[in-house]
Short mmCIF file of the C-alpha atoms (twelve columns), coordinates in Angstrom:
data_MODEL
# 
_entry.id   MODEL 
# 
loop_
_atom_site.group_PDB 
_atom_site.id 
_atom_site.type_symbol 
_atom_site.label_atom_id 
_atom_site.label_alt_id 
_atom_site.label_comp_id 
_atom_site.label_asym_id 
_atom_site.label_seq_id 
_atom_site.Cartn_x 
_atom_site.Cartn_y 
_atom_site.Cartn_z 
_atom_site.pdbx_PDB_model_num 
ATOM 1   C CA . MET A 1   -139.322 -81.997  -44.537 1 
ATOM 2   C CA . VAL A 2   -135.664 -82.150  -45.596 1 
ATOM 3   C CA . VAL A 3   -134.371 -84.984  -47.807 1 
ATOM 4   C CA . VAL A 4   -130.585 -85.182  -48.294 1 
ATOM 5   C CA . ASP A 5   -128.722 -87.348  -50.790 1 
ATOM 6   C CA . ARG A 6   -126.086 -89.306  -48.904 1 
ATOM 7   C CA . LEU A 7   -123.539 -89.227  -51.739 1 
ATOM 8   C CA . SER A 8   -123.706 -85.701  -53.143 1 
ATOM 9   C CA . LYS A 9   -125.235 -84.055  -50.006 1 
ATOM 10  C CA . TYR A 10  -127.793 -82.384  -52.305 1 
ATOM 11  C CA . ALA A 11  -130.896 -81.428  -50.308 1 
ATOM 12  C CA . HIS A 12  -134.586 -80.990  -51.088 1 
ATOM 13  C CA . PHE A 13  -136.710 -78.771  -48.820 1 
ATOM 14  C CA . LEU A 14  -140.349 -79.843  -48.949 1 
ATOM 15  C CA . ALA A 15  -143.151 -77.822  -47.375 1 
ATOM 16  C CA . LEU A 16  -145.694 -79.718  -45.281 1 
ATOM 17  C CA . LYS A 17  -149.025 -78.486  -44.003 1 
ATOM 18  C CA . HIS A 18  -149.773 -79.267  -40.367 1 
ATOM 19  C CA . PRO A 19  -151.233 -81.609  -39.296 1 
ATOM 20  C CA . TYR A 20  -149.522 -84.074  -41.608 1 
ATOM 21  C CA . THR A 21  -149.987 -87.839  -41.644 1 
ATOM 22  C CA . THR A 22  -148.022 -90.842  -42.785 1 
ATOM 23  C CA . GLN A 23  -149.983 -90.912  -46.031 1 
ATOM 24  C CA . THR A 24  -149.201 -87.278  -46.892 1 
ATOM 25  C CA . ILE A 25  -145.512 -87.805  -46.090 1 
ATOM 26  C CA . ALA A 26  -145.353 -90.825  -48.384 1 
ATOM 27  C CA . GLN A 27  -147.164 -89.020  -51.205 1 
ATOM 28  C CA . THR A 28  -144.912 -85.958  -50.876 1 
ATOM 29  C CA . PHE A 29  -141.848 -88.193  -51.040 1 
ATOM 30  C CA . LEU A 30  -143.120 -89.902  -54.198 1 
ATOM 31  C CA . ASP A 31  -144.118 -86.647  -55.911 1 
ATOM 32  C CA . ASN A 32  -140.890 -84.740  -55.195 1 
ATOM 33  C CA . ILE A 33  -138.081 -87.252  -54.722 1 
ATOM 34  C CA . VAL A 34  -138.938 -90.484  -56.525 1 
ATOM 35  C CA . LYS A 35  -140.179 -88.502  -59.525 1 
ATOM 36  C CA . LEU A 36  -136.742 -86.892  -59.987 1 
ATOM 37  C CA . HIS A 37  -134.258 -89.499  -58.756 1 
ATOM 38  C CA . GLY A 38  -136.091 -92.814  -58.666 1 
ATOM 39  C CA . PHE A 39  -136.642 -94.920  -55.581 1 
ATOM 40  C CA . PRO A 40  -133.535 -94.874  -53.334 1 
ATOM 41  C CA . GLU A 41  -131.676 -98.025  -52.348 1 
ATOM 42  C CA . ALA A 42  -131.961 -97.129  -48.650 1 
ATOM 43  C CA . ILE A 43  -133.764 -94.516  -46.555 1 
ATOM 44  C CA . THR A 44  -132.437 -93.302  -43.194 1 
ATOM 45  C CA . SER A 45  -135.031 -91.429  -41.141 1 
ATOM 46  C CA . ASP A 46  -134.928 -89.702  -37.757 1 
ATOM 47  C CA . ARG A 47  -137.302 -92.419  -36.445 1 
ATOM 48  C CA . ASP A 48  -140.091 -89.947  -35.917 1 
ATOM 49  C CA . THR A 49  -143.375 -91.496  -34.849 1 
ATOM 50  C CA . ILE A 50  -144.895 -90.475  -38.188 1 
ATOM 51  C CA . PHE A 51  -142.604 -93.045  -39.860 1 
ATOM 52  C CA . LEU A 52  -143.105 -95.774  -37.279 1 
ATOM 53  C CA . LYS A 53  -146.847 -95.833  -36.604 1 
ATOM 54  C CA . ASP A 54  -149.740 -96.963  -38.772 1 
ATOM 55  C CA . PRO A 55  -147.788 -98.973  -41.387 1 
ATOM 56  C CA . THR A 56  -151.034 -99.689  -43.238 1 
ATOM 57  C CA . ARG A 57  -151.004 -96.097  -44.521 1 
ATOM 58  C CA . TRP A 58  -147.991 -96.894  -46.681 1 
ATOM 59  C CA . LEU A 59  -150.161 -99.029  -48.962 1 
ATOM 60  C CA . ALA A 60  -149.777 -96.447  -51.726 1 
ATOM 61  C CA . CYS A 61  -146.062 -97.332  -51.870 1 
ATOM 62  C CA . LEU A 62  -146.542 -101.080 -52.337 1 
ATOM 63  C CA . HIS A 63  -145.741 -100.901 -56.040 1 
ATOM 64  C CA . MET A 64  -142.392 -99.268  -55.214 1 
ATOM 65  C CA . ASP A 65  -141.681 -101.905 -52.566 1 
ATOM 66  C CA . GLU A 66  -142.487 -104.605 -55.095 1 
ATOM 67  C CA . TYR A 67  -140.049 -103.123 -57.624 1 
ATOM 68  C CA . TRP A 68  -137.301 -102.835 -54.977 1 
ATOM 69  C CA . TYR A 69  -137.808 -106.444 -53.863 1 
ATOM 70  C CA . ASN A 70  -137.849 -107.893 -57.393 1 
ATOM 71  C CA . THR A 71  -134.765 -105.977 -58.577 1 
ATOM 72  C CA . ASN A 72  -132.488 -106.936 -55.650 1 
ATOM 73  C CA . TYR A 73  -129.971 -109.751 -55.906 1 
ATOM 74  C CA . HIS A 74  -131.004 -113.057 -54.282 1 
ATOM 75  C CA . SER A 75  -128.221 -115.300 -53.053 1 
ATOM 76  C CA . SER A 76  -130.345 -118.455 -53.401 1 
ATOM 77  C CA . ILE A 77  -130.876 -118.124 -57.165 1 
ATOM 78  C CA . HIS A 78  -127.756 -115.965 -57.836 1 
ATOM 79  C CA . THR A 79  -129.720 -113.361 -59.771 1 
ATOM 80  C CA . THR A 80  -132.606 -110.937 -59.398 1 
ATOM 81  C CA . LEU A 81  -136.238 -112.013 -59.575 1 
ATOM 82  C CA . PHE A 82  -136.780 -109.518 -62.391 1 
ATOM 83  C CA . GLU A 83  -134.077 -111.142 -64.529 1 
ATOM 84  C CA . ALA A 84  -135.281 -114.648 -63.659 1 
ATOM 85  C CA . LEU A 85  -138.753 -113.795 -64.933 1 
ATOM 86  C CA . TYR A 86  -138.000 -111.561 -67.941 1 
ATOM 87  C CA . SER A 87  -134.555 -112.984 -68.889 1 
ATOM 88  C CA . ARG A 88  -132.995 -109.515 -68.870 1 
ATOM 89  C CA . PRO A 89  -131.556 -107.298 -66.139 1 
ATOM 90  C CA . PRO A 90  -133.779 -104.590 -64.626 1 
ATOM 91  C CA . PRO A 91  -133.499 -101.094 -66.112 1 
ATOM 92  C CA . ILE A 92  -130.704 -99.162  -64.423 1 
ATOM 93  C CA . HIS A 93  -128.468 -96.176  -65.111 1 
ATOM 94  C CA . PRO A 94  -125.162 -97.770  -66.207 1 
ATOM 95  C CA . PRO A 95  -121.921 -95.760  -66.242 1 
ATOM 96  C CA . TYR A 96  -121.265 -93.948  -69.492 1 
ATOM 97  C CA . ILE A 97  -118.519 -95.218  -71.799 1 
ATOM 98  C CA . PHE A 98  -116.597 -92.524  -73.623 1 
ATOM 99  C CA . GLY A 99  -117.460 -92.384  -77.315 1 
ATOM 100 C CA . GLU A 100 -120.925 -93.982  -77.147 1 
ATOM 101 C CA . SER A 101 -122.651 -90.770  -78.181 1 
ATOM 102 C CA . ALA A 102 -122.133 -89.292  -81.621 1 
ATOM 103 C CA . THR A 103 -122.608 -85.771  -80.237 1 
ATOM 104 C CA . SER A 104 -119.418 -84.425  -78.703 1 
ATOM 105 C CA . GLU A 105 -121.247 -82.133  -76.242 1 
ATOM 106 C CA . VAL A 106 -123.364 -84.993  -74.837 1 
ATOM 107 C CA . ASP A 107 -120.290 -87.184  -74.718 1 
ATOM 108 C CA . ASN A 108 -118.360 -84.601  -72.664 1 
ATOM 109 C CA . ILE A 109 -121.253 -83.957  -70.240 1 
ATOM 110 C CA . LEU A 110 -121.809 -87.639  -69.468 1 
ATOM 111 C CA . THR A 111 -118.088 -88.309  -69.127 1 
ATOM 112 C CA . ILE A 112 -117.664 -85.426  -66.674 1 
ATOM 113 C CA . ARG A 113 -120.720 -86.658  -64.753 1 
ATOM 114 C CA . ASP A 114 -119.180 -90.096  -64.209 1 
ATOM 115 C CA . ILE A 115 -115.837 -88.584  -63.201 1 
ATOM 116 C CA . LYS A 116 -117.535 -86.387  -60.602 1 
ATOM 117 C CA . LEU A 117 -119.513 -89.316  -59.221 1 
ATOM 118 C CA . GLN A 118 -116.321 -91.328  -58.779 1 
ATOM 119 C CA . LEU A 119 -114.676 -88.333  -57.112 1 
ATOM 120 C CA . LEU A 120 -117.633 -87.914  -54.736 1 
ATOM 121 C CA . LYS A 121 -117.506 -91.581  -53.745 1 
ATOM 122 C CA . HIS A 122 -113.759 -91.301  -53.148 1 
ATOM 123 C CA . HIS A 123 -114.103 -88.230  -50.892 1 
ATOM 124 C CA . LEU A 124 -117.046 -89.778  -49.025 1 
ATOM 125 C CA . SER A 125 -115.158 -93.017  -48.363 1 
ATOM 126 C CA . ARG A 126 -112.125 -91.074  -47.176 1 
ATOM 127 C CA . ALA A 127 -114.258 -88.945  -44.827 1 
ATOM 128 C CA . GLN A 128 -115.941 -92.040  -43.386 1 
ATOM 129 C CA . LEU A 129 -112.575 -93.687  -42.817 1 
ATOM 130 C CA . ARG A 130 -111.235 -90.548  -41.132 1 
ATOM 131 C CA . MET A 131 -114.247 -90.367  -38.783 1 
ATOM 132 C CA . LYS A 132 -113.937 -94.091  -38.005 1 
ATOM 133 C CA . ASN A 133 -110.244 -93.777  -37.134 1 
ATOM 134 C CA . GLN A 134 -110.945 -90.774  -34.920 1 
ATOM 135 C CA . THR A 135 -113.774 -92.588  -33.111 1 
ATOM 136 C CA . ASP A 136 -111.749 -95.781  -32.656 1 
ATOM 137 C CA . LYS A 137 -109.167 -93.832  -30.660 1 
ATOM 138 C CA . HIS A 138 -111.712 -93.531  -27.828 1 
ATOM 139 C CA . ARG A 139 -112.931 -97.127  -28.034 1 
ATOM 140 C CA . SER A 140 -111.568 -100.343 -26.610 1 
ATOM 141 C CA . ASP A 141 -112.194 -103.922 -27.655 1 
ATOM 142 C CA . ARG A 142 -114.019 -105.523 -24.714 1 
ATOM 143 C CA . SER A 143 -115.247 -109.072 -24.460 1 
ATOM 144 C CA . PHE A 144 -116.478 -110.980 -21.397 1 
ATOM 145 C CA . GLN A 145 -117.248 -114.608 -20.758 1 
ATOM 146 C CA . VAL A 146 -119.990 -116.103 -18.584 1 
ATOM 147 C CA . GLY A 147 -118.806 -116.176 -14.992 1 
ATOM 148 C CA . TYR A 148 -116.564 -113.098 -15.239 1 
ATOM 149 C CA . TRP A 149 -116.765 -110.515 -12.463 1 
ATOM 150 C CA . VAL A 150 -117.169 -106.947 -13.687 1 
ATOM 151 C CA . TYR A 151 -117.852 -103.426 -12.502 1 
ATOM 152 C CA . LEU A 152 -121.011 -101.682 -13.736 1 
ATOM 153 C CA . LYS A 153 -121.119 -98.022  -14.706 1 
ATOM 154 C CA . VAL A 154 -124.434 -96.561  -13.518 1 
ATOM 155 C CA . GLU A 155 -124.083 -92.881  -14.363 1 
ATOM 156 C CA . PRO A 156 -126.804 -92.925  -17.086 1 
ATOM 157 C CA . TYR A 157 -129.330 -94.181  -14.526 1 
ATOM 158 C CA . LYS A 158 -128.529 -91.975  -11.533 1 
ATOM 159 C CA . GLU A 159 -131.414 -89.547  -12.125 1 
ATOM 160 C CA . ILE A 160 -134.066 -92.248  -12.502 1 
ATOM 161 C CA . THR A 161 -133.526 -95.301  -10.336 1 
ATOM 162 C CA . ILE A 162 -130.716 -94.337  -7.969  1 
ATOM 163 C CA . SER A 163 -131.022 -92.034  -4.985  1 
ATOM 164 C CA . SER A 164 -129.551 -88.574  -5.427  1 
ATOM 165 C CA . GLN A 165 -126.336 -87.593  -3.648  1 
ATOM 166 C CA . PRO A 166 -125.329 -84.132  -2.385  1 
ATOM 167 C CA . TYR A 167 -122.116 -84.131  -4.469  1 
ATOM 168 C CA . PRO A 168 -122.786 -86.108  -7.657  1 
ATOM 169 C CA . LYS A 169 -119.311 -85.446  -9.104  1 
ATOM 170 C CA . LEU A 170 -117.733 -87.240  -6.141  1 
ATOM 171 C CA . VAL A 171 -120.025 -90.271  -6.297  1 
ATOM 172 C CA . ALA A 172 -118.546 -93.513  -7.600  1 
ATOM 173 C CA . LYS A 173 -119.340 -94.216  -11.245 1 
ATOM 174 C CA . PHE A 174 -118.577 -97.951  -11.110 1 
ATOM 175 C CA . TYR A 175 -120.180 -100.399 -8.710  1 
ATOM 176 C CA . GLY A 176 -119.599 -104.078 -8.156  1 
ATOM 177 C CA . LEU A 177 -118.543 -106.790 -8.231  1 
ATOM 178 C CA . ILE A 178 -121.285 -108.161 -10.492 1 
ATOM 179 C CA . GLN A 179 -121.175 -111.501 -12.259 1 
ATOM 180 C CA . VAL A 180 -121.869 -112.040 -15.957 1 
ATOM 181 C CA . THR A 181 -124.563 -114.715 -16.337 1 
ATOM 182 C CA . LYS A 182 -125.273 -114.676 -20.086 1 
ATOM 183 C CA . LYS A 183 -123.867 -113.294 -23.318 1 
ATOM 184 C CA . ILE A 184 -126.696 -112.172 -25.594 1 
ATOM 185 C CA . GLY A 185 -124.800 -110.651 -28.518 1 
ATOM 186 C CA . HIS A 186 -121.447 -109.127 -29.393 1 
ATOM 187 C CA . VAL A 187 -122.052 -106.066 -27.200 1 
ATOM 188 C CA . THR A 188 -124.831 -107.042 -24.746 1 
ATOM 189 C CA . TYR A 189 -124.649 -109.104 -21.574 1 
ATOM 190 C CA . THR A 190 -126.919 -110.164 -18.725 1 
ATOM 191 C CA . LEU A 191 -125.674 -109.416 -15.205 1 
ATOM 192 C CA . LEU A 192 -126.636 -110.939 -11.871 1 
ATOM 193 C CA . LEU A 193 -127.893 -107.843 -10.033 1 
ATOM 194 C CA . PRO A 194 -129.340 -107.802 -6.502  1 
ATOM 195 C CA . ALA A 195 -133.116 -107.717 -6.280  1 
ATOM 196 C CA . LEU A 196 -133.096 -104.254 -4.677  1 
ATOM 197 C CA . VAL A 197 -131.205 -102.646 -7.565  1 
ATOM 198 C CA . LYS A 198 -133.896 -101.384 -9.959  1 
ATOM 199 C CA . ILE A 199 -131.783 -101.589 -13.099 1 
ATOM 200 C CA . HIS A 200 -132.452 -103.798 -16.102 1 
ATOM 201 C CA . PRO A 201 -130.008 -106.737 -16.033 1 
ATOM 202 C CA . ILE A 202 -129.194 -106.510 -19.768 1 
ATOM 203 C CA . VAL A 203 -126.478 -103.884 -20.277 1 
ATOM 204 C CA . HIS A 204 -124.161 -102.675 -23.023 1 
ATOM 205 C CA . VAL A 205 -120.505 -103.637 -22.997 1 
ATOM 206 C CA . SER A 206 -119.469 -99.962  -22.756 1 
ATOM 207 C CA . LEU A 207 -120.938 -99.845  -19.221 1 
ATOM 208 C CA . MET A 208 -118.824 -102.765 -17.990 1 
ATOM 209 C CA . LYS A 209 -115.236 -102.923 -16.771 1 
ATOM 210 C CA . LYS A 210 -113.410 -106.169 -16.068 1 
ATOM 211 C CA . CYS A 211 -112.292 -106.920 -12.523 1 
ATOM 212 C CA . HIS A 212 -108.729 -108.223 -12.308 1 
ATOM 213 C CA . VAL A 213 -108.390 -108.383 -8.507  1 
ATOM 214 C CA . ILE A 214 -111.217 -109.267 -6.102  1 
ATOM 215 C CA . PRO A 215 -111.621 -106.276 -3.721  1 
ATOM 216 C CA . ASP A 216 -112.242 -106.494 0.003   1 
ATOM 217 C CA . HIS A 217 -115.414 -104.391 -0.220  1 
ATOM 218 C CA . ILE A 218 -118.277 -104.769 -2.698  1 
ATOM 219 C CA . SER A 219 -120.582 -101.782 -3.252  1 
ATOM 220 C CA . TYR A 220 -123.928 -101.637 -5.020  1 
ATOM 221 C CA . PRO A 221 -125.813 -98.596  -6.360  1 
ATOM 222 C CA . PRO A 222 -127.900 -96.837  -3.668  1 
ATOM 223 C CA . VAL A 223 -131.567 -97.315  -4.473  1 
ATOM 224 C CA . LEU A 224 -134.314 -94.833  -3.631  1 
ATOM 225 C CA . ASP A 225 -137.312 -96.661  -2.169  1 
ATOM 226 C CA . ILE A 226 -140.457 -94.499  -2.257  1 
ATOM 227 C CA . ALA A 227 -142.103 -96.791  0.317   1 
ATOM 228 C CA . ASP A 228 -139.355 -96.017  2.838   1 
ATOM 229 C CA . PRO A 229 -140.562 -93.644  5.602   1 
ATOM 230 C CA . GLN A 230 -137.281 -91.744  5.237   1 
ATOM 231 C CA . CYS A 231 -138.045 -90.967  1.605   1 
ATOM 232 C CA . PRO A 232 -138.693 -87.252  0.912   1 
ATOM 233 C CA . GLU A 233 -142.330 -86.265  0.402   1 
ATOM 234 C CA . PRO A 234 -143.696 -83.710  -2.093  1 
ATOM 235 C CA . GLU A 235 -144.492 -80.443  -0.339  1 
ATOM 236 C CA . LEU A 236 -145.729 -78.099  -3.064  1 
ATOM 237 C CA . LEU A 237 -146.439 -78.179  -6.800  1 
ATOM 238 C CA . LEU A 238 -144.564 -75.145  -8.110  1 
ATOM 239 C CA . ARG A 239 -145.298 -75.251  -11.815 1 
ATOM 240 C CA . ARG A 240 -147.108 -77.357  -14.375 1 
ATOM 241 C CA . ARG A 241 -146.686 -77.103  -18.124 1 
ATOM 242 C CA . MET A 242 -147.301 -78.989  -21.348 1 
ATOM 243 C CA . VAL A 243 -144.204 -80.250  -23.171 1 
ATOM 244 C CA . LYS A 244 -144.157 -81.586  -26.712 1 
ATOM 245 C CA . LYS A 245 -142.294 -84.881  -27.061 1 
ATOM 246 C CA . GLY A 246 -142.395 -86.083  -30.619 1 
ATOM 247 C CA . ASN A 247 -145.959 -85.649  -31.857 1 
ATOM 248 C CA . LYS A 248 -147.502 -85.934  -28.392 1 
ATOM 249 C CA . MET A 249 -148.063 -83.473  -25.565 1 
ATOM 250 C CA . LYS A 250 -147.108 -84.531  -22.049 1 
ATOM 251 C CA . HIS A 251 -147.345 -82.967  -18.593 1 
ATOM 252 C CA . ASP A 252 -144.208 -81.643  -16.927 1 
ATOM 253 C CA . HIS A 253 -144.270 -80.827  -13.209 1 
ATOM 254 C CA . GLU A 254 -141.861 -78.884  -11.021 1 
ATOM 255 C CA . THR A 255 -142.202 -80.055  -7.417  1 
ATOM 256 C CA . LYS A 256 -140.779 -78.792  -4.148  1 
ATOM 257 C CA . TRP A 257 -139.711 -81.698  -1.970  1 
ATOM 258 C CA . GLY A 258 -139.943 -81.509  1.775   1 
ATOM 259 C CA . SER A 259 -137.956 -83.199  4.511   1 
ATOM 260 C CA . PRO A 260 -138.287 -86.958  5.046   1 
ATOM 261 C CA . SER A 261 -141.333 -88.013  6.998   1 
ATOM 262 C CA . GLN A 262 -140.837 -88.938  10.646  1 
ATOM 263 C CA . LEU A 263 -141.257 -92.486  11.839  1 
ATOM 264 C CA . LYS A 264 -144.455 -92.991  13.729  1 
ATOM 265 C CA . GLY A 265 -144.410 -95.161  16.829  1 
# 
């Protein structure tokens, strides 16, 4: 397991013995990270199933959760619960003020530490701003109202719910017109799709393009119906293997598809 500090990019490499559980992960984190640096303000994980399942196994961390909750600022009382109960702020690591220590060596070390922390925060903020500006060059501000007619980009779904085409690069990426029926959030909308189109009606704004002129022809994504007699039938199972997805093993099949079945009179 690798734990990286977001500010300084300092990393800890922790050895885990397989099979590991949620309880062993939590205990390893407490013994190696919290012991040295304290409990972090925020934790960003890779959303592995070991972090998401069986939340009852994190009971050993309840005392840390309690400390985090009681030492955070509450807007309703304009202070922390710790300070409201004990009439003093929670113990923290305040920035060092030059001259507080009588020892010159300690004074220099702590002063340099604070200067480096400020420099790290400055470089990190500048890098984040640079990445944001670079990403914003490829983004556009899109907003749609209920009743608008839009085109829908279906490329992410073409291998699952839409019938395959002989030349996928030449296939249209946008289909429509499709009407917006509901705005769910800032970036999600509900579309009025035909019943035969097996696509979830809630889509992201990046998959929509506004229609300015009503076209003469309206096209919808071609749907593959497995109940259709013209649908290809499996001819031979070529290979079968076990594939690991997350912490689970699943079957993966390679199938040879035959020609479409003939209509029977």
